Coordinates of C-alpha atoms in Angstrom, one line a residue:
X21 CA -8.2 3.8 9.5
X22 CA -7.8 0.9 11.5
X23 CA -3.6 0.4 11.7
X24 CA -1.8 2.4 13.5
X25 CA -0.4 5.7 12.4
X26 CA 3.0 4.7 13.1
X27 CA 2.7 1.7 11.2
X28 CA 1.5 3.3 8.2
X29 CA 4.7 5.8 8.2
X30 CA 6.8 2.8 9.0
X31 CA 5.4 1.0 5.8
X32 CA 6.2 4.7 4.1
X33 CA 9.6 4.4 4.8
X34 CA 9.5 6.4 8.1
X35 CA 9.5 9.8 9.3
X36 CA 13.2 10.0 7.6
X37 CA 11.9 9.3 4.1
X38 CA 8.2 11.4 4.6
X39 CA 10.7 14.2 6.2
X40 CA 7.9 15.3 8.7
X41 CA 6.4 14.0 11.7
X42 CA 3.2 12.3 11.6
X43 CA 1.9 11.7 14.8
X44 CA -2.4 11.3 13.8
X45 CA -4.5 11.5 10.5
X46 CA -4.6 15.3 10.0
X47 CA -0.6 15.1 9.8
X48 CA -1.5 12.6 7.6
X49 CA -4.1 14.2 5.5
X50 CA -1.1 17.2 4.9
X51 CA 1.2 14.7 3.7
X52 CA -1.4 14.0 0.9
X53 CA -1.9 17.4 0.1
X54 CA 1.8 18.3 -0.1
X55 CA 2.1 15.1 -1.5
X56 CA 4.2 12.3 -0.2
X57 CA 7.7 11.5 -1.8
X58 CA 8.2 8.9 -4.4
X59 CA 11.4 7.3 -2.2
X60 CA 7.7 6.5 -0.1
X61 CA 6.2 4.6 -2.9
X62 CA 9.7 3.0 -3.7
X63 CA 9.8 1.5 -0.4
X64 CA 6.2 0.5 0.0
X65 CA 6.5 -0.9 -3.6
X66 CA 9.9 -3.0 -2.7
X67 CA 8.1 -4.6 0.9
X68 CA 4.9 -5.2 -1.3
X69 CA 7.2 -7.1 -3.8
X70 CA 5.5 -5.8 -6.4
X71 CA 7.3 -4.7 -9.8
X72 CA 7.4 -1.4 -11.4
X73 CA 4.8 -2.2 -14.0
X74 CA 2.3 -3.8 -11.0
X75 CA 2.9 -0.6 -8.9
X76 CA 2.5 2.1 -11.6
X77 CA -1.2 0.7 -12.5
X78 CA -2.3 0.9 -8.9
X79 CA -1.4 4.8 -8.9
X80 CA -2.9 4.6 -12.5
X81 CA 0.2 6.6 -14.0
X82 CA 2.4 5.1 -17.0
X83 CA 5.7 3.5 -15.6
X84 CA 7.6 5.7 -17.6
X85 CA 6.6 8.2 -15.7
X86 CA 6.7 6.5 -12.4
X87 CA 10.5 5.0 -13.1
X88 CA 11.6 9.1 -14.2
X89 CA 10.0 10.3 -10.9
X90 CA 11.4 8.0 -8.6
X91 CA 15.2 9.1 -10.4
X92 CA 13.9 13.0 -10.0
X93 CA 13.1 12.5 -5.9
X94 CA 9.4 13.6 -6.9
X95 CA 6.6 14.0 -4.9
X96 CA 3.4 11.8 -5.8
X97 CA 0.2 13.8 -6.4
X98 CA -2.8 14.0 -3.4
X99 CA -4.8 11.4 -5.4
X100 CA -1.4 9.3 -6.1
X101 CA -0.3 9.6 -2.3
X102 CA -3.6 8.4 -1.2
X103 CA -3.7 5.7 -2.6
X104 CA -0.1 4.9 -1.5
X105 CA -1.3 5.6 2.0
X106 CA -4.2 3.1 1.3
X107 CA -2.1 0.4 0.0
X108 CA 0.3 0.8 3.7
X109 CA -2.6 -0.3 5.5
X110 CA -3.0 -3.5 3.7
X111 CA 0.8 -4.3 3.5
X112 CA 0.5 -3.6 7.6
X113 CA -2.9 -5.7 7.9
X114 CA -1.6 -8.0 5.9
X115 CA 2.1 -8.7 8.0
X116 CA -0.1 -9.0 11.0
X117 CA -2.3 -12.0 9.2
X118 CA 0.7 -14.1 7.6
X119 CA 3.5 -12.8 10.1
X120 CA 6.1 -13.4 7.0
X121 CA 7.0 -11.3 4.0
X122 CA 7.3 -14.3 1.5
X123 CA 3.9 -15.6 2.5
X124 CA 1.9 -12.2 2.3
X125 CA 3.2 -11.5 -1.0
X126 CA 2.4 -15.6 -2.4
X127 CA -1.0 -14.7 -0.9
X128 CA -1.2 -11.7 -2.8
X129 CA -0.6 -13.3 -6.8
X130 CA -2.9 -16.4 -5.6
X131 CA -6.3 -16.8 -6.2
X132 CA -8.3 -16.6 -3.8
X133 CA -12.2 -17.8 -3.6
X134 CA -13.4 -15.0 -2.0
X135 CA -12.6 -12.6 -4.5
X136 CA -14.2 -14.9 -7.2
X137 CA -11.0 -17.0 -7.9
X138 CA -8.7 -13.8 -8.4
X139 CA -5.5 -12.4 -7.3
X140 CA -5.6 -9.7 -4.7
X141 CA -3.1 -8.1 -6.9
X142 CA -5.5 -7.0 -9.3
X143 CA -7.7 -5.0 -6.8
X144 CA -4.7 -2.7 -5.2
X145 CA -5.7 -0.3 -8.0
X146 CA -8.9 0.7 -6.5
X147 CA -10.6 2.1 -3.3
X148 CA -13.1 -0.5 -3.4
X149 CA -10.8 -3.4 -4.2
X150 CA -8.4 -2.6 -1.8
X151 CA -11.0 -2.3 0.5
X152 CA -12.3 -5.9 0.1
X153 CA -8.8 -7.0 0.2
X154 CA -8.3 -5.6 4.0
X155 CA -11.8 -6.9 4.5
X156 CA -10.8 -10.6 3.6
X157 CA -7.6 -10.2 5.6
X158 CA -9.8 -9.2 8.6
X159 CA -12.0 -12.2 8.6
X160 CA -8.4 -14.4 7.8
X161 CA -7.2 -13.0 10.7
X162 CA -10.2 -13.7 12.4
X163 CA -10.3 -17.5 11.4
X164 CA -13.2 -16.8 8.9
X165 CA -11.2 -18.1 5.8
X166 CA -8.2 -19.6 5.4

């Protein structure tokens, strides 16, 4: 994990909306068991910009059923809430590279070259493709691409 743990819960909504302390990863790694709330997800999903219908397909669940748990104050499951936890860290990564809201989330619909002319949109829904989103915001951030 390369932000912060108290960024991550910031882009969670906070120790108020995860209603526990987190102060390192195994705090973390019981949130995913328990299973973190969807007012987490919510929040992440509004800072993210991203709609409903864009959010539900990264936690691969129908937006049916992510609109009726949001309104039921569910909890997400461990695979669900890891992958929320996952897309913190490139939300986080990603205010540190652009340093504006508006910006990060232009970046994210646009096309980039390094990810073969797509939007890093479209790999949010997997481990690997977030993963080479964070790693093309690390080498933005280090001047690699622009």
């Amino acid at each position: 994990m390369q932000i912060p743990i108290h960024r991550i819960v910031e882009a969670l909504g906070g120790e108020k909306v995860i209603k526990r302390p987190i102060r390192q990863e195994f705090d973390l790694l019981d949130v995913v068991r328990e299973g973190l709330p969807m007012e987490s997800a919510a929040f992440l999903q509004k800072n993210l910009g991203l709609t409903n219908k864009t959010m539900s397909h990264i936690l691969a669940i129908s937006e049916s059923t992510y609109q009726r748990r949001i309104r039921a104050n569910a909890k997400l499951t461990p695979d669900e809430s890891e992958k929320t936890i996952s897309l913190s860290e490139v939300y986080e990564l990603g205010m540190d590279v652009f340093e504006d809201k508006q910006d990060f989330e232009e970046w994210l619909e646009s096309r980039v070259t390094a990810l073969q002319n797509k939007r890093p949109v479209d790999f949010l829904d997997s481990m690997l493709g977030r993963k080479q989103v964070l790693n093309i915001l690390n080498a933005i951030q280090h001047g690699i691409f622009s």
